[in-house]
Amino acid sequence: MLARNVFRVAQPLKLNVRRYSTEPPNSAPSQKFLYGSLATAGVLIGGYYYYAQTPAAGKTLPSPVEHKDDSDAQNKGKSLNSVFKGGDQGFVGLKLESVEEINHNTKKFRFALPEKDDVSGLHIASALLTMYKGPNMEKPVLRPYTPTSDEDEQGHLDLIVKKYPNGPMSTHMHDMNPGQQLMFKGPLPKYPWSENKHDHIALIAGGTGITPMYQLCRAIFKNPSDKTKVTLVFGNISEEDILLKHEFQALENEYPQRFKAFYVLDTPPNSWTQGKGRITKELLKTVLPEPKEENIKVFVCGPPGLYKAISGIKPKPQDQGELEGYLKEMGYSKEQVYKF
């Protein structure tokens, strides 16, 4: 194996990727959501979930919270408020502040927090649940997203959302204009991170499954005391589908001995020098830390096809399920793998 050489000069990879990096989601069996007060259905795997819930009769959705302009927010002695507190806290309405087009089907949405010095309250790693109920919908749609803004940023949070065919939440968000409101709840706890929890982690992502991986990377590399090594394998359809590539390139330039990224495209341009086609077991054997190494962790996030091939699917959002696929064949244990 060549994993021990992964932090030397990376060689171009010419391999094949299955067309699963940006495929639309498929429905899965209904189940209870993490928060006991919400009955949910239609769980999608690997960051492609959405849930539907019928509000109790006579009840209305909570009123959105306006963004207040508080001149005292700059007072350094003022403790910062976390907007999302978890537990039995209800949904909080946030106003869309701005929209930035990233590519043909992806936009970045900035939502204003209630106060300019508020922080989101998210921890590493966690996500937010969004909710929308259209005028002709019997049930609201719920969909989790991992913000791409830093957890310490004040006054706003950012989401990168790809629009999928027949995706009710992504379609609604892509139709939104600044000034409109969207309901949020959270944090939804994922993998709890602390500095130097692992010596080396590997991130295997497809499509928008990159956002929780980026959240982990931000936490690791902004902390001078955290010396964790990180290897990223990221599969997409085309080069323009590679989200957050500039951010990952900046990490690779600043931390060449600790961060390596390997990209695989299904339809690469002629000038492409990295992986082509499928994320294969041979590629993972080459770049991932070996399973016999101590204190490693492999994270997987993406559409259902990626999970099935690499790690096996998650039966429920809170159930990791059994380890299957390439990682099992390569000798990793269930305890060494986490599926977002």
mmCIF file of C-alpha atoms in Angstrom, residues 107-220:
data_model
loop_
_atom_site.group_PDB
_atom_site.id
_atom_site.type_symbol
_atom_site.label_atom_id
_atom_site.label_comp_id
_atom_site.label_asym_id
_atom_site.label_seq_id
_atom_site.Cartn_x
_atom_site.Cartn_y
_atom_site.Cartn_z
ATOM 1 C CA LYS A 107 -26.392 28.663 -4.770
ATOM 2 C CA LYS A 108 -24.996 30.048 -1.534
ATOM 3 C CA PHE A 109 -27.641 31.441 0.827
ATOM 4 C CA ARG A 110 -26.809 33.817 3.670
ATOM 5 C CA PHE A 111 -29.405 34.003 6.447
ATOM 6 C CA ALA A 112 -29.338 36.766 9.056
ATOM 7 C CA LEU A 113 -29.396 35.750 12.712
ATOM 8 C CA PRO A 114 -31.805 37.692 14.998
ATOM 9 C CA GLU A 115 -29.041 39.932 16.408
ATOM 10 C CA LYS A 116 -25.890 41.097 14.668
ATOM 11 C CA ASP A 117 -23.678 39.682 17.425
ATOM 12 C CA ASP A 118 -25.501 36.340 17.671
ATOM 13 C CA VAL A 119 -23.741 33.086 16.833
ATOM 14 C CA SER A 120 -25.494 30.001 15.518
ATOM 15 C CA GLY A 121 -24.813 27.752 18.504
ATOM 16 C CA LEU A 122 -23.700 24.838 16.331
ATOM 17 C CA HIS A 123 -20.907 22.573 17.497
ATOM 18 C CA ILE A 124 -18.598 20.216 15.597
ATOM 19 C CA ALA A 125 -20.071 18.277 14.015
ATOM 20 C CA SER A 126 -23.740 19.255 13.762
ATOM 21 C CA ALA A 127 -26.367 20.415 11.286
ATOM 22 C CA LEU A 128 -29.618 22.392 11.116
ATOM 23 C CA LEU A 129 -33.088 21.239 10.144
ATOM 24 C CA THR A 130 -34.999 23.468 7.704
ATOM 25 C CA MET A 131 -38.775 23.501 7.298
ATOM 26 C CA TYR A 132 -41.066 24.809 4.550
ATOM 27 C CA LYS A 133 -44.797 24.379 3.917
ATOM 28 C CA GLY A 134 -46.133 25.614 0.599
ATOM 29 C CA PRO A 135 -49.709 26.860 0.138
ATOM 30 C CA ASN A 136 -50.803 23.619 -1.548
ATOM 31 C CA MET A 137 -48.862 21.245 0.695
ATOM 32 C CA GLU A 138 -50.665 19.025 3.184
ATOM 33 C CA LYS A 139 -47.458 18.507 5.138
ATOM 34 C CA PRO A 140 -44.344 20.669 5.538
ATOM 35 C CA VAL A 141 -41.032 19.500 4.104
ATOM 36 C CA LEU A 142 -38.031 19.171 6.399
ATOM 37 C CA ARG A 143 -34.430 18.903 5.252
ATOM 38 C CA PRO A 144 -31.106 18.997 7.191
ATOM 39 C CA TYR A 145 -28.195 21.133 5.999
ATOM 40 C CA THR A 146 -24.701 21.706 7.366
ATOM 41 C CA PRO A 147 -23.774 25.422 7.273
ATOM 42 C CA THR A 148 -20.523 26.306 5.526
ATOM 43 C CA SER A 149 -19.959 29.441 7.620
ATOM 44 C CA ASP A 150 -17.799 29.221 10.708
ATOM 45 C CA GLU A 151 -19.585 28.426 13.951
ATOM 46 C CA ASP A 152 -18.049 31.553 15.536
ATOM 47 C CA GLU A 153 -19.247 33.943 12.818
ATOM 48 C CA GLN A 154 -21.624 36.556 14.178
ATOM 49 C CA GLY A 155 -24.871 37.765 12.682
ATOM 50 C CA HIS A 156 -25.389 35.229 9.913
ATOM 51 C CA LEU A 157 -25.017 31.659 8.685
ATOM 52 C CA ASP A 158 -24.383 30.364 5.157
ATOM 53 C CA LEU A 159 -25.812 27.337 3.368
ATOM 54 C CA ILE A 160 -24.675 25.905 0.037
ATOM 55 C CA VAL A 161 -27.640 24.197 -1.611
ATOM 56 C CA LYS A 162 -27.778 22.236 -4.846
ATOM 57 C CA LYS A 163 -31.139 22.133 -6.625
ATOM 58 C CA TYR A 164 -32.357 18.619 -7.370
ATOM 59 C CA PRO A 165 -35.169 17.593 -9.739
ATOM 60 C CA ASN A 166 -38.336 17.075 -7.703
ATOM 61 C CA GLY A 167 -36.511 18.227 -4.562
ATOM 62 C CA PRO A 168 -39.139 20.305 -2.725
ATOM 63 C CA MET A 169 -36.808 22.034 -0.251
ATOM 64 C CA SER A 170 -33.960 22.757 -2.653
ATOM 65 C CA THR A 171 -36.460 24.023 -5.265
ATOM 66 C CA HIS A 172 -38.107 26.298 -2.710
ATOM 67 C CA MET A 173 -34.786 27.714 -1.556
ATOM 68 C CA HIS A 174 -33.623 28.367 -5.110
ATOM 69 C CA ASP A 175 -36.871 30.306 -5.670
ATOM 70 C CA MET A 176 -36.395 32.449 -2.544
ATOM 71 C CA ASN A 177 -35.525 36.152 -2.676
ATOM 72 C CA PRO A 178 -33.703 38.255 -0.072
ATOM 73 C CA GLY A 179 -36.094 39.354 2.655
ATOM 74 C CA GLN A 180 -38.051 36.099 2.718
ATOM 75 C CA GLN A 181 -38.004 33.798 5.735
ATOM 76 C CA LEU A 182 -37.090 30.165 6.298
ATOM 77 C CA MET A 183 -37.625 28.129 9.460
ATOM 78 C CA PHE A 184 -34.664 26.423 11.203
ATOM 79 C CA LYS A 185 -34.170 24.106 14.166
ATOM 80 C CA GLY A 186 -31.087 22.571 15.742
ATOM 81 C CA PRO A 187 -28.372 21.724 16.326
ATOM 82 C CA LEU A 188 -28.720 18.165 15.055
ATOM 83 C CA PRO A 189 -25.755 16.420 16.710
ATOM 84 C CA LYS A 190 -23.447 14.333 14.539
ATOM 85 C CA TYR A 191 -19.892 13.233 15.355
ATOM 86 C CA PRO A 192 -18.503 15.040 18.444
ATOM 87 C CA TRP A 193 -15.055 16.409 17.676
ATOM 88 C CA SER A 194 -12.284 17.498 20.037
ATOM 89 C CA GLU A 195 -8.742 18.504 19.187
ATOM 90 C CA ASN A 196 -6.411 15.628 18.324
ATOM 91 C CA LYS A 197 -9.198 13.112 18.812
ATOM 92 C CA HIS A 198 -7.635 11.116 15.972
ATOM 93 C CA ASP A 199 -4.130 11.187 14.505
ATOM 94 C CA HIS A 200 -5.393 10.906 10.916
ATOM 95 C CA ILE A 201 -8.880 11.145 9.430
ATOM 96 C CA ALA A 202 -10.085 10.351 5.909
ATOM 97 C CA LEU A 203 -13.070 12.116 4.340
ATOM 98 C CA ILE A 204 -14.882 10.360 1.474
ATOM 99 C CA ALA A 205 -17.563 12.588 -0.054
ATOM 100 C CA GLY A 206 -19.796 12.897 -3.090
ATOM 101 C CA GLY A 207 -21.671 16.008 -4.238
ATOM 102 C CA THR A 208 -23.150 18.113 -1.435
ATOM 103 C CA GLY A 209 -21.961 15.508 1.059
ATOM 104 C CA ILE A 210 -18.869 17.700 1.258
ATOM 105 C CA THR A 211 -20.402 20.219 3.694
ATOM 106 C CA PRO A 212 -19.991 18.242 6.951
ATOM 107 C CA MET A 213 -16.465 17.354 5.824
ATOM 108 C CA TYR A 214 -15.682 21.043 5.405
ATOM 109 C CA GLN A 215 -17.100 21.718 8.879
ATOM 110 C CA LEU A 216 -14.631 19.201 10.324
ATOM 111 C CA CYS A 217 -11.729 20.671 8.350
ATOM 112 C CA ARG A 218 -12.505 24.197 9.537
ATOM 113 C CA ALA A 219 -12.488 23.088 13.162
ATOM 114 C CA ILE A 220 -9.206 21.220 12.817
#
